[in-house]
């Protein structure tokens, strides 16, 4: 069992035009804010959402939050 999931932060915070998510790591502003206090289960749930968000962003499609 792990104590903490590795943060997806790449130290290049860049919010999208609507300021809803970071285009560098894929997390929403709320997810970034809760990360440090989140359980490992919640962190893993957040991480599971990121690949689709980042793929949609890369393809120029709307990101579903």
Short mmCIF file of C-alpha atoms in Angstrom, two decimals:
data_model
loop_
_atom_site.label_atom_id
_atom_site.label_comp_id
_atom_site.label_asym_id
_atom_site.label_seq_id
_atom_site.Cartn_x
_atom_site.Cartn_y
_atom_site.Cartn_z
CA UNK A 1 0.00 0.00 0.00
CA UNK A 2 1.29 3.44 -0.87
CA UNK A 3 1.04 6.46 1.44
CA UNK A 4 0.77 9.03 -1.33
CA UNK A 5 0.29 8.98 -5.06
CA UNK A 6 2.91 10.86 -7.03
CA UNK A 7 1.67 14.32 -7.92
CA UNK A 8 1.14 14.96 -11.63
CA UNK A 9 2.44 18.51 -11.15
CA UNK A 10 5.18 19.44 -13.59
CA UNK A 11 5.82 22.85 -11.96
CA UNK A 12 4.48 24.72 -14.98
CA UNK A 13 1.03 25.86 -13.88
CA UNK A 14 -0.89 27.10 -16.90
CA UNK A 15 -4.64 27.49 -16.62
CA UNK A 16 -6.81 27.08 -19.71
CA UNK A 17 -8.65 30.11 -21.12
CA UNK A 18 -11.64 29.49 -18.86
CA UNK A 19 -9.37 28.95 -15.82
CA UNK A 20 -10.93 25.57 -15.15
CA UNK A 21 -7.93 23.25 -15.38
CA UNK A 22 -4.16 23.27 -15.67
CA UNK A 23 -3.05 22.52 -19.21
CA UNK A 24 0.26 21.18 -17.88
CA UNK A 25 -1.00 18.54 -15.43
CA UNK A 26 -4.69 18.25 -16.35
CA UNK A 27 -6.10 18.82 -12.88
CA UNK A 28 -8.88 21.28 -12.12
CA UNK A 29 -8.18 24.18 -9.80
CA UNK A 30 -10.21 22.38 -7.11
CA UNK A 31 -8.24 19.15 -7.58
CA UNK A 32 -4.95 21.03 -7.28
CA UNK A 33 -6.18 22.64 -4.08
CA UNK A 34 -7.31 19.39 -2.49
CA UNK A 35 -4.30 17.29 -3.54
CA UNK A 36 -2.15 17.69 -0.42
CA UNK A 37 -4.95 16.76 1.96
CA UNK A 38 -6.58 14.11 -0.21
CA UNK A 39 -6.52 10.44 0.64
CA UNK A 40 -4.43 8.19 -1.58
CA UNK A 41 -7.70 6.79 -2.95
CA UNK A 42 -8.86 10.28 -3.95
CA UNK A 43 -5.46 11.09 -5.44
CA UNK A 44 -5.64 7.90 -7.53
CA UNK A 45 -9.17 8.81 -8.64
CA UNK A 46 -7.92 12.22 -9.80
CA UNK A 47 -4.97 10.62 -11.59
CA UNK A 48 -7.35 8.27 -13.41
CA UNK A 49 -9.16 11.26 -14.98
CA UNK A 50 -6.05 12.94 -16.36
CA UNK A 51 -5.13 10.82 -19.42
CA UNK A 52 -8.46 11.46 -21.14
CA UNK A 53 -8.38 15.17 -20.32
CA UNK A 54 -4.87 15.54 -21.66
CA UNK A 55 -5.64 13.51 -24.79
CA UNK A 56 -8.70 15.64 -25.54
CA UNK A 57 -6.68 18.80 -25.02
CA UNK A 58 -3.92 17.55 -27.35
CA UNK A 59 -6.53 16.71 -30.00
CA UNK A 60 -8.07 20.18 -29.75
CA UNK A 61 -11.31 18.80 -28.36
CA UNK A 62 -13.27 20.26 -25.47
CA UNK A 63 -12.05 18.96 -22.14
CA UNK A 64 -14.82 17.38 -20.10
CA UNK A 65 -14.49 18.13 -16.40
#
